[in-house]
Amino acid sequence: MASVVKINVLTVPAEQREVLEKRFASRAGSVENSDGFEWFELLRPLDGTDSYLVYTRWRSEADFEAWMAGSMRGAHKPAEGAAEGGEKPKPAATDSTLWSFEVVQSAGPKPADQG
């Protein structure tokens, strides 16, 4: 069975970039213990676009869906005391699109010669 990749494309205005990155940093570890989770990366744009990419790789579509239905909801709740007066913090992204892919080929660096 091939792994699946989910890429969440987040439109983030320049003034919200730091907010977004801090929110992701504060959630570090919230997905890593999920069944079927394989990889996570938050990708900051460098080429003038306002789109961040949130890359996750999963053993299967079912594992991703189970995370979405369960622990993802908890990971995306605001932290206790995050906003004054119990108000929910404003989202850092103004738009979000989820792309889905199946891994058909992958490669990593070859090990250096041990000779």
PDB file of C-alpha atoms in Angstrom, residues 3 6-7 14-16 23 27 30 35 38 51 60 62 80 84 86 88-90 94 96-97 102-103:
ATOM      1  CA  SER A   3       1.565   6.306   1.430  1.00  0.00           C
ATOM      2  CA  LYS A   6      -1.832  15.814   2.152  1.00  0.00           C
ATOM      3  CA  ILE A   7      -0.772  19.365   1.372  1.00  0.00           C
ATOM      4  CA  ALA A  14       2.530  39.007   5.247  1.00  0.00           C
ATOM      5  CA  GLU A  15       1.480  40.527   8.575  1.00  0.00           C
ATOM      6  CA  GLN A  16       0.147  37.144   9.764  1.00  0.00           C
ATOM      7  CA  ARG A  23       0.890  28.702  16.278  1.00  0.00           C
ATOM      8  CA  ARG A  27       1.497  22.622  18.527  1.00  0.00           C
ATOM      9  CA  SER A  30       0.479  17.105  18.349  1.00  0.00           C
ATOM     10  CA  ASP A  35      -1.393   6.172  14.117  1.00  0.00           C
ATOM     11  CA  GLU A  38       4.862   9.473   8.669  1.00  0.00           C
ATOM     12  CA  SER A  51       0.849  30.563   0.186  1.00  0.00           C
ATOM     13  CA  SER A  60      -3.052   5.427   4.359  1.00  0.00           C
ATOM     14  CA  ALA A  62      -7.869   5.874   6.504  1.00  0.00           C
ATOM     15  CA  GLU A  80      -6.143  27.919  27.221  1.00  0.00           C
ATOM     16  CA  GLU A  84      -8.593  37.792  26.300  1.00  0.00           C
ATOM     17  CA  GLY A  86     -12.573  33.992  25.936  1.00  0.00           C
ATOM     18  CA  LYS A  88     -11.259  32.827  19.742  1.00  0.00           C
ATOM     19  CA  PRO A  89      -8.052  34.118  18.099  1.00  0.00           C
ATOM     20  CA  LYS A  90      -8.396  35.307  14.509  1.00  0.00           C
ATOM     21  CA  THR A  94      -7.394  33.840   4.920  1.00  0.00           C
ATOM     22  CA  SER A  96      -7.160  27.024   2.787  1.00  0.00           C
ATOM     23  CA  THR A  97      -7.151  24.336   0.096  1.00  0.00           C
ATOM     24  CA  GLU A 102      -0.600   9.060  -3.540  1.00  0.00           C
ATOM     25  CA  VAL A 103       3.135   8.388  -3.409  1.00  0.00           C
TER      26      VAL A 103
END
